[in-house]
Amino acid sequence: MKFVGYYRVPPAPGVFFSPAQEERLLLLGCEQVFSDRCLASGVVRPGLERALEALEPGGVLAAPSLHALGGDLVAVMDVVLKLRARGLHLVVQQPEIDTRQDSGFFEACQALAAFNGERAMVRRAETALVAKGAKAGGLKGLKAAPPAEAEDTEDEDED
């Protein structure tokens, strides 16, 4: 079973890799370590894709923290669900997570992802109902709420 590490480098000028994170992953037993640099312009993770390509089903992706996988909950869940879909395991140093021992973390992330999708759907439906009622004159004094996408972004953590 292959064991590879992955982490993201913060967008700090002049910082191109993090020897501390890489060293921690190598000491954990990783055969290879991949990384990506966080960019303000968007999410581009070729290092993560290379790490996933290096693993076969049953392999392990290790990270020093959940933040090393993504800048917000949705991004982390996306990575976790990709791992599960490919038959891979996840080891996180802090907080301690090891899906080789307990796959419950995968199930919890899948439930959270489903909830997040339902939340967006409910907000869109509520917004449409309010807008329809306001247009029909049935909800005097109420304004239509902003689109659900605008509301969802305020909960996200920027890289």
Short mmCIF file of N, CA and C in Angstrom, two decimals:
data_model
loop_
_atom_site.label_atom_id
_atom_site.label_comp_id
_atom_site.label_asym_id
_atom_site.label_seq_id
_atom_site.Cartn_x
_atom_site.Cartn_y
_atom_site.Cartn_z
N MET A 1 0.85 -1.17 0.00
CA MET A 1 0.00 0.00 0.00
C MET A 1 0.90 1.24 0.00
N LYS A 2 0.70 2.10 -1.00
CA LYS A 2 1.51 3.30 -1.13
C LYS A 2 0.98 4.38 -0.19
N PHE A 3 1.91 5.18 0.33
CA PHE A 3 1.62 6.21 1.32
C PHE A 3 2.24 7.52 0.82
N VAL A 4 1.41 8.49 0.42
CA VAL A 4 1.93 9.77 -0.06
C VAL A 4 1.36 10.91 0.77
N GLY A 5 2.09 12.01 0.80
CA GLY A 5 1.67 13.17 1.56
C GLY A 5 1.27 14.32 0.66
N TYR A 6 0.46 15.22 1.23
CA TYR A 6 0.02 16.41 0.49
C TYR A 6 -0.19 17.55 1.48
N TYR A 7 0.17 18.76 1.04
CA TYR A 7 -0.11 19.97 1.81
C TYR A 7 -0.16 21.15 0.87
N ARG A 8 -0.77 22.23 1.36
CA ARG A 8 -0.84 23.48 0.59
C ARG A 8 0.04 24.52 1.26
N VAL A 9 0.72 25.31 0.45
CA VAL A 9 1.59 26.38 0.94
C VAL A 9 0.78 27.67 0.98
N PRO A 10 0.80 28.38 2.10
CA PRO A 10 0.05 29.64 2.18
C PRO A 10 0.55 30.66 1.17
N PRO A 11 -0.31 31.60 0.77
CA PRO A 11 0.08 32.61 -0.23
C PRO A 11 0.93 33.73 0.37
N ALA A 12 2.09 33.37 0.89
CA ALA A 12 2.99 34.37 1.47
C ALA A 12 4.10 34.66 0.46
N PRO A 13 4.38 35.94 0.23
CA PRO A 13 5.45 36.28 -0.73
C PRO A 13 6.77 35.65 -0.31
N GLY A 14 7.44 35.03 -1.27
CA GLY A 14 8.76 34.45 -1.03
C GLY A 14 8.74 33.05 -0.45
N VAL A 15 7.57 32.53 -0.09
CA VAL A 15 7.48 31.18 0.46
C VAL A 15 7.02 30.25 -0.66
N PHE A 16 7.86 29.31 -1.04
CA PHE A 16 7.52 28.42 -2.15
C PHE A 16 7.32 26.97 -1.70
N PHE A 17 7.76 26.62 -0.50
CA PHE A 17 7.48 25.30 0.05
C PHE A 17 7.59 25.42 1.56
N SER A 18 7.08 24.45 2.24
CA SER A 18 7.11 24.46 3.69
C SER A 18 7.89 23.26 4.18
N PRO A 19 9.18 23.46 4.50
CA PRO A 19 9.98 22.31 4.93
C PRO A 19 9.42 21.63 6.18
N ALA A 20 8.78 22.39 7.07
CA ALA A 20 8.24 21.78 8.29
C ALA A 20 7.12 20.80 7.96
N GLN A 21 6.21 21.19 7.08
CA GLN A 21 5.11 20.29 6.71
C GLN A 21 5.64 19.08 5.96
N GLU A 22 6.55 19.31 5.04
CA GLU A 22 7.10 18.21 4.26
C GLU A 22 7.85 17.24 5.17
N GLU A 23 8.62 17.77 6.10
CA GLU A 23 9.37 16.91 7.03
C GLU A 23 8.43 16.08 7.89
N ARG A 24 7.36 16.69 8.39
CA ARG A 24 6.39 15.95 9.21
C ARG A 24 5.79 14.79 8.43
N LEU A 25 5.49 15.02 7.15
CA LEU A 25 4.90 13.97 6.32
C LEU A 25 5.91 12.85 6.02
N LEU A 26 7.16 13.23 5.79
CA LEU A 26 8.19 12.22 5.55
C LEU A 26 8.43 11.39 6.81
N LEU A 27 8.45 12.03 7.99
CA LEU A 27 8.62 11.32 9.25
C LEU A 27 7.44 10.39 9.53
N LEU A 28 6.28 10.73 9.00
CA LEU A 28 5.08 9.90 9.15
C LEU A 28 5.19 8.63 8.31
N GLY A 29 6.10 8.62 7.32
CA GLY A 29 6.29 7.45 6.49
C GLY A 29 5.91 7.62 5.04
N CYS A 30 5.63 8.85 4.61
CA CYS A 30 5.25 9.08 3.22
C CYS A 30 6.42 8.80 2.29
N GLU A 31 6.12 8.10 1.20
CA GLU A 31 7.13 7.79 0.19
C GLU A 31 7.39 8.99 -0.71
N GLN A 32 6.35 9.76 -0.97
CA GLN A 32 6.45 10.97 -1.78
C GLN A 32 5.59 12.04 -1.11
N VAL A 33 5.95 13.31 -1.34
CA VAL A 33 5.16 14.41 -0.80
C VAL A 33 4.89 15.39 -1.93
N PHE A 34 3.64 15.79 -2.06
CA PHE A 34 3.20 16.74 -3.08
C PHE A 34 2.65 17.97 -2.39
N SER A 35 2.72 19.11 -3.10
CA SER A 35 2.19 20.33 -2.51
C SER A 35 1.65 21.25 -3.60
N ASP A 36 0.86 22.19 -3.16
CA ASP A 36 0.33 23.25 -4.03
C ASP A 36 0.47 24.57 -3.30
N ARG A 37 0.53 25.62 -4.06
CA ARG A 37 0.58 26.97 -3.51
C ARG A 37 -0.82 27.56 -3.58
N CYS A 38 -1.31 28.10 -2.47
CA CYS A 38 -2.61 28.77 -2.47
C CYS A 38 -2.51 30.04 -3.29
N LEU A 39 -3.48 30.25 -4.12
CA LEU A 39 -3.52 31.46 -4.95
C LEU A 39 -4.80 32.22 -4.69
N ALA A 40 -4.71 33.54 -4.63
CA ALA A 40 -5.90 34.36 -4.43
C ALA A 40 -6.81 34.32 -5.65
N SER A 41 -6.26 34.01 -6.82
CA SER A 41 -7.03 34.04 -8.06
C SER A 41 -7.92 32.82 -8.25
N GLY A 42 -7.76 31.79 -7.45
CA GLY A 42 -8.61 30.62 -7.61
C GLY A 42 -7.96 29.36 -7.08
N VAL A 43 -8.70 28.30 -7.16
CA VAL A 43 -8.24 27.01 -6.65
C VAL A 43 -7.65 26.20 -7.80
N VAL A 44 -6.36 26.00 -7.75
CA VAL A 44 -5.67 25.16 -8.72
C VAL A 44 -4.79 24.23 -7.91
N ARG A 45 -5.02 22.93 -8.05
CA ARG A 45 -4.29 21.98 -7.21
C ARG A 45 -3.68 20.85 -8.04
N PRO A 46 -2.71 21.17 -8.88
CA PRO A 46 -2.07 20.10 -9.64
C PRO A 46 -1.31 19.13 -8.75
N GLY A 47 -0.78 19.62 -7.63
CA GLY A 47 -0.07 18.74 -6.70
C GLY A 47 -0.99 17.69 -6.10
N LEU A 48 -2.21 18.09 -5.78
CA LEU A 48 -3.18 17.14 -5.25
C LEU A 48 -3.53 16.11 -6.31
N GLU A 49 -3.72 16.55 -7.53
CA GLU A 49 -4.05 15.60 -8.61
C GLU A 49 -2.90 14.61 -8.82
N ARG A 50 -1.65 15.10 -8.75
CA ARG A 50 -0.49 14.20 -8.89
C ARG A 50 -0.43 13.21 -7.73
N ALA A 51 -0.75 13.68 -6.53
CA ALA A 51 -0.75 12.80 -5.36
C ALA A 51 -1.80 11.70 -5.53
N LEU A 52 -2.99 12.07 -5.98
CA LEU A 52 -4.05 11.08 -6.17
C LEU A 52 -3.70 10.10 -7.28
N GLU A 53 -3.06 10.59 -8.34
CA GLU A 53 -2.66 9.71 -9.45
C GLU A 53 -1.58 8.72 -9.02
N ALA A 54 -0.78 9.09 -8.00
CA ALA A 54 0.30 8.22 -7.53
C ALA A 54 -0.24 7.06 -6.69
N LEU A 55 -1.50 7.11 -6.33
CA LEU A 55 -2.09 6.10 -5.45
C LEU A 55 -3.01 5.15 -6.19
N GLU A 56 -2.96 3.90 -5.80
CA GLU A 56 -3.89 2.89 -6.30
C GLU A 56 -4.89 2.61 -5.19
N PRO A 57 -6.05 2.00 -5.50
CA PRO A 57 -7.02 1.69 -4.44
C PRO A 57 -6.35 1.01 -3.25
N GLY A 58 -6.72 1.48 -2.07
CA GLY A 58 -6.11 0.99 -0.84
C GLY A 58 -4.96 1.85 -0.37
N GLY A 59 -4.46 2.74 -1.24
CA GLY A 59 -3.37 3.65 -0.88
C GLY A 59 -3.83 4.71 0.11
N VAL A 60 -2.85 5.46 0.63
CA VAL A 60 -3.13 6.43 1.69
C VAL A 60 -2.60 7.80 1.32
N LEU A 61 -3.47 8.80 1.46
CA LEU A 61 -3.05 10.20 1.34
C LEU A 61 -2.94 10.75 2.75
N ALA A 62 -1.79 11.32 3.08
CA ALA A 62 -1.57 11.89 4.42
C ALA A 62 -1.47 13.40 4.31
N ALA A 63 -1.97 14.10 5.32
CA ALA A 63 -1.90 15.56 5.38
C ALA A 63 -1.65 15.98 6.82
N PRO A 64 -0.94 17.08 7.01
CA PRO A 64 -0.67 17.52 8.38
C PRO A 64 -1.93 18.01 9.10
N SER A 65 -2.91 18.54 8.33
CA SER A 65 -4.14 19.06 8.92
C SER A 65 -5.24 19.06 7.87
N LEU A 66 -6.46 19.26 8.29
CA LEU A 66 -7.56 19.37 7.33
C LEU A 66 -7.38 20.62 6.47
N HIS A 67 -6.84 21.69 7.05
CA HIS A 67 -6.61 22.91 6.28
C HIS A 67 -5.63 22.69 5.14
N ALA A 68 -4.73 21.72 5.31
CA ALA A 68 -3.78 21.42 4.24
C ALA A 68 -4.49 20.84 3.01
N LEU A 69 -5.71 20.33 3.20
CA LEU A 69 -6.47 19.77 2.08
C LEU A 69 -7.30 20.81 1.35
N GLY A 70 -7.71 21.87 2.04
CA GLY A 70 -8.54 22.89 1.42
C GLY A 70 -8.77 24.06 2.36
N GLY A 71 -9.13 25.19 1.78
CA GLY A 71 -9.29 26.42 2.55
C GLY A 71 -10.64 26.58 3.22
N ASP A 72 -11.60 25.73 2.89
CA ASP A 72 -12.91 25.79 3.53
C ASP A 72 -13.50 24.40 3.60
N LEU A 73 -14.61 24.27 4.30
CA LEU A 73 -15.21 22.98 4.53
C LEU A 73 -15.62 22.29 3.24
N VAL A 74 -16.17 23.04 2.30
CA VAL A 74 -16.60 22.45 1.04
C VAL A 74 -15.41 21.88 0.27
N ALA A 75 -14.29 22.60 0.24
CA ALA A 75 -13.10 22.12 -0.46
C ALA A 75 -12.54 20.86 0.20
N VAL A 76 -12.53 20.83 1.53
CA VAL A 76 -12.03 19.65 2.25
C VAL A 76 -12.94 18.45 1.97
N MET A 77 -14.25 18.67 2.02
CA MET A 77 -15.18 17.57 1.75
C MET A 77 -15.03 17.07 0.32
N ASP A 78 -14.76 17.96 -0.61
CA ASP A 78 -14.55 17.56 -1.99
C ASP A 78 -13.37 16.59 -2.09
N VAL A 79 -12.27 16.92 -1.43
CA VAL A 79 -11.09 16.04 -1.44
C VAL A 79 -11.42 14.71 -0.78
N VAL A 80 -12.06 14.77 0.38
CA VAL A 80 -12.37 13.54 1.12
C VAL A 80 -13.27 12.63 0.30
N LEU A 81 -14.28 13.19 -0.36
CA LEU A 81 -15.19 12.36 -1.15
C LEU A 81 -14.49 11.80 -2.39
N LYS A 82 -13.52 12.54 -2.96
CA LYS A 82 -12.73 12.00 -4.07
C LYS A 82 -11.92 10.79 -3.60
N LEU A 83 -11.34 10.91 -2.40
CA LEU A 83 -10.56 9.79 -1.86
C LEU A 83 -11.44 8.56 -1.70
N ARG A 84 -12.60 8.75 -1.12
CA ARG A 84 -13.50 7.62 -0.90
C ARG A 84 -13.93 6.99 -2.22
N ALA A 85 -14.26 7.82 -3.20
CA ALA A 85 -14.70 7.31 -4.51
C ALA A 85 -13.61 6.50 -5.19
N ARG A 86 -12.35 6.83 -4.93
CA ARG A 86 -11.22 6.12 -5.55
C ARG A 86 -10.72 4.95 -4.71
N GLY A 87 -11.39 4.69 -3.58
CA GLY A 87 -10.97 3.57 -2.73
C GLY A 87 -9.69 3.86 -1.97
N LEU A 88 -9.43 5.13 -1.66
CA LEU A 88 -8.22 5.53 -0.95
C LEU A 88 -8.52 5.83 0.52
N HIS A 89 -7.48 5.87 1.32
CA HIS A 89 -7.60 6.21 2.73
C HIS A 89 -7.00 7.59 2.98
N LEU A 90 -7.38 8.16 4.13
CA LEU A 90 -6.88 9.47 4.53
C LEU A 90 -6.31 9.37 5.94
N VAL A 91 -5.12 9.94 6.11
CA VAL A 91 -4.52 10.08 7.42
C VAL A 91 -4.22 11.56 7.62
N VAL A 92 -4.77 12.13 8.68
CA VAL A 92 -4.53 13.53 9.03
C VAL A 92 -3.86 13.54 10.39
N GLN A 93 -2.80 14.33 10.51
CA GLN A 93 -2.07 14.37 11.79
C GLN A 93 -2.82 15.15 12.86
N GLN A 94 -3.41 16.30 12.49
CA GLN A 94 -4.08 17.15 13.49
C GLN A 94 -5.36 17.70 12.92
N PRO A 95 -6.54 17.35 13.35
CA PRO A 95 -6.82 16.36 14.38
C PRO A 95 -6.55 14.95 13.86
N GLU A 96 -6.33 14.03 14.75
CA GLU A 96 -5.99 12.67 14.33
C GLU A 96 -7.16 12.01 13.62
N ILE A 97 -6.95 11.69 12.35
CA ILE A 97 -7.94 10.99 11.54
C ILE A 97 -7.19 9.90 10.78
N ASP A 98 -7.72 8.69 10.81
CA ASP A 98 -7.13 7.59 10.06
C ASP A 98 -8.26 6.69 9.58
N THR A 99 -8.62 6.83 8.32
CA THR A 99 -9.74 6.06 7.78
C THR A 99 -9.39 4.59 7.58
N ARG A 100 -8.12 4.22 7.75
CA ARG A 100 -7.77 2.80 7.71
C ARG A 100 -8.33 2.10 8.94
N GLN A 101 -8.41 2.82 10.05
CA GLN A 101 -8.89 2.27 11.31
C GLN A 101 -10.40 2.46 11.48
N ASP A 102 -10.92 3.59 10.98
CA ASP A 102 -12.33 3.92 11.16
C ASP A 102 -12.81 4.72 9.96
N SER A 103 -13.70 4.12 9.17
CA SER A 103 -14.19 4.80 7.96
C SER A 103 -15.33 5.75 8.26
N GLY A 104 -15.69 5.92 9.53
CA GLY A 104 -16.79 6.81 9.91
C GLY A 104 -16.59 8.25 9.45
N PHE A 105 -15.36 8.66 9.32
CA PHE A 105 -15.09 10.03 8.85
C PHE A 105 -15.64 10.23 7.45
N PHE A 106 -15.49 9.22 6.59
CA PHE A 106 -16.02 9.31 5.23
C PHE A 106 -17.55 9.46 5.26
N GLU A 107 -18.21 8.68 6.08
CA GLU A 107 -19.67 8.75 6.16
C GLU A 107 -20.12 10.11 6.68
N ALA A 108 -19.41 10.66 7.66
CA ALA A 108 -19.76 11.97 8.20
C ALA A 108 -19.60 13.05 7.13
N CYS A 109 -18.53 12.99 6.36
CA CYS A 109 -18.32 13.97 5.30
C CYS A 109 -19.37 13.85 4.20
N GLN A 110 -19.76 12.63 3.90
CA GLN A 110 -20.79 12.43 2.88
C GLN A 110 -22.12 13.02 3.35
N ALA A 111 -22.45 12.85 4.62
CA ALA A 111 -23.68 13.42 5.17
C ALA A 111 -23.62 14.95 5.16
N LEU A 112 -22.47 15.53 5.49
CA LEU A 112 -22.32 16.98 5.46
C LEU A 112 -22.42 17.53 4.04
N ALA A 113 -21.85 16.81 3.08
CA ALA A 113 -21.94 17.25 1.68
C ALA A 113 -23.39 17.22 1.21
N ALA A 114 -24.13 16.19 1.59
CA ALA A 114 -25.55 16.11 1.21
C ALA A 114 -26.32 17.26 1.86
N PHE A 115 -26.04 17.54 3.13
CA PHE A 115 -26.70 18.64 3.82
C PHE A 115 -26.40 19.96 3.12
N ASN A 116 -25.15 20.17 2.76
CA ASN A 116 -24.76 21.42 2.10
C ASN A 116 -25.51 21.59 0.78
N GLY A 117 -25.66 20.51 0.01
CA GLY A 117 -26.40 20.58 -1.25
C GLY A 117 -27.87 20.86 -1.02
N GLU A 118 -28.45 20.24 0.01
CA GLU A 118 -29.85 20.48 0.35
C GLU A 118 -30.05 21.92 0.81
N ARG A 119 -29.10 22.45 1.57
CA ARG A 119 -29.19 23.82 2.09
C ARG A 119 -29.26 24.82 0.95
N ALA A 120 -28.42 24.64 -0.06
CA ALA A 120 -28.43 25.54 -1.21
C ALA A 120 -29.75 25.42 -1.96
N MET A 121 -30.25 24.20 -2.12
CA MET A 121 -31.51 23.99 -2.83
C MET A 121 -32.66 24.66 -2.07
N VAL A 122 -32.70 24.52 -0.75
CA VAL A 122 -33.77 25.12 0.06
C VAL A 122 -33.69 26.64 -0.04
N ARG A 123 -32.50 27.20 0.03
CA ARG A 123 -32.36 28.67 -0.07
C ARG A 123 -32.84 29.18 -1.42
N ARG A 124 -32.52 28.47 -2.49
CA ARG A 124 -33.00 28.89 -3.82
C ARG A 124 -34.52 28.84 -3.88
N ALA A 125 -35.12 27.79 -3.33
CA ALA A 125 -36.57 27.66 -3.34
C ALA A 125 -37.22 28.77 -2.51
N GLU A 126 -36.65 29.05 -1.34
CA GLU A 126 -37.20 30.12 -0.49
C GLU A 126 -37.10 31.46 -1.19
N THR A 127 -35.97 31.73 -1.83
CA THR A 127 -35.78 32.99 -2.56
C THR A 127 -36.79 33.12 -3.69
N ALA A 128 -37.02 32.03 -4.42
CA ALA A 128 -38.00 32.06 -5.51
C ALA A 128 -39.40 32.31 -4.98
N LEU A 129 -39.77 31.70 -3.86
CA LEU A 129 -41.09 31.91 -3.29
C LEU A 129 -41.28 33.35 -2.83
N VAL A 130 -40.28 33.90 -2.18
CA VAL A 130 -40.36 35.29 -1.71
C VAL A 130 -40.47 36.23 -2.91
N ALA A 131 -39.66 35.99 -3.93
CA ALA A 131 -39.70 36.84 -5.12
C ALA A 131 -41.06 36.74 -5.81
N LYS A 132 -41.59 35.55 -5.91
CA LYS A 132 -42.90 35.34 -6.55
C LYS A 132 -43.99 36.04 -5.74
N GLY A 133 -43.94 35.91 -4.42
CA GLY A 133 -44.93 36.57 -3.57
C GLY A 133 -44.83 38.08 -3.63
N ALA A 134 -43.62 38.62 -3.70
CA ALA A 134 -43.43 40.07 -3.78
C ALA A 134 -43.95 40.61 -5.10
N LYS A 135 -43.73 39.86 -6.19
CA LYS A 135 -44.22 40.28 -7.50
C LYS A 135 -45.74 40.26 -7.55
N ALA A 136 -46.33 39.29 -6.89
CA ALA A 136 -47.78 39.17 -6.90
C ALA A 136 -48.44 40.16 -5.96
N GLY A 137 -47.65 40.86 -5.16
CA GLY A 137 -48.19 41.84 -4.23
C GLY A 137 -48.69 41.22 -2.94
N GLY A 138 -48.49 39.95 -2.76
CA GLY A 138 -48.97 39.26 -1.58
C GLY A 138 -48.11 39.48 -0.35
N LEU A 139 -46.90 39.95 -0.54
CA LEU A 139 -45.99 40.15 0.60
C LEU A 139 -45.57 41.61 0.64
N LYS A 140 -46.49 42.49 0.98
CA LYS A 140 -46.21 43.93 0.99
C LYS A 140 -45.16 44.24 2.03
N GLY A 141 -44.24 45.09 1.65
CA GLY A 141 -43.19 45.53 2.55
C GLY A 141 -42.00 44.60 2.62
N LEU A 142 -42.09 43.43 2.01
CA LEU A 142 -40.95 42.50 2.01
C LEU A 142 -40.21 42.60 0.70
N LYS A 143 -38.91 42.53 0.79
CA LYS A 143 -38.07 42.51 -0.40
C LYS A 143 -37.60 41.10 -0.64
N ALA A 144 -37.38 40.76 -1.89
CA ALA A 144 -36.84 39.45 -2.22
C ALA A 144 -35.42 39.35 -1.67
N ALA A 145 -35.11 38.21 -1.13
CA ALA A 145 -33.76 37.97 -0.60
C ALA A 145 -32.78 37.88 -1.75
N PRO A 146 -31.49 38.19 -1.48
CA PRO A 146 -30.49 38.03 -2.54
C PRO A 146 -30.39 36.57 -2.94
N PRO A 147 -29.87 36.31 -4.14
CA PRO A 147 -29.74 34.92 -4.59
C PRO A 147 -28.98 34.07 -3.59
N ALA A 148 -29.29 32.79 -3.53
CA ALA A 148 -28.69 31.86 -2.57
C ALA A 148 -27.17 31.82 -2.69
N GLU A 149 -26.65 31.95 -3.92
CA GLU A 149 -25.20 31.88 -4.09
C GLU A 149 -24.51 33.00 -3.32
N ALA A 150 -25.10 34.19 -3.30
CA ALA A 150 -24.49 35.31 -2.58
C ALA A 150 -24.50 35.03 -1.08
N GLU A 151 -25.59 34.43 -0.57
CA GLU A 151 -25.66 34.12 0.86
C GLU A 151 -24.66 33.04 1.24
N ASP A 152 -24.50 32.04 0.37
CA ASP A 152 -23.59 30.93 0.69
C ASP A 152 -22.15 31.37 0.78
N THR A 153 -21.73 32.39 0.03
CA THR A 153 -20.33 32.78 0.02
C THR A 153 -19.89 33.42 1.33
N GLU A 154 -20.82 33.98 2.10
CA GLU A 154 -20.39 34.61 3.32
C GLU A 154 -19.95 33.60 4.36
N ASP A 155 -20.34 32.33 4.22
CA ASP A 155 -19.93 31.31 5.16
C ASP A 155 -18.58 30.71 4.82
N GLU A 156 -18.06 30.96 3.64
CA GLU A 156 -16.83 30.31 3.19
C GLU A 156 -15.60 31.02 3.72
N ASP A 157 -14.57 30.25 3.97
CA ASP A 157 -13.28 30.75 4.43
C ASP A 157 -12.39 30.94 3.21
N GLU A 158 -11.86 32.12 3.03
CA GLU A 158 -10.98 32.39 1.90
C GLU A 158 -9.61 31.82 2.15
N ASP A 159 -8.92 31.40 1.09
CA ASP A 159 -7.53 30.92 1.21
C ASP A 159 -6.61 32.06 1.52
#
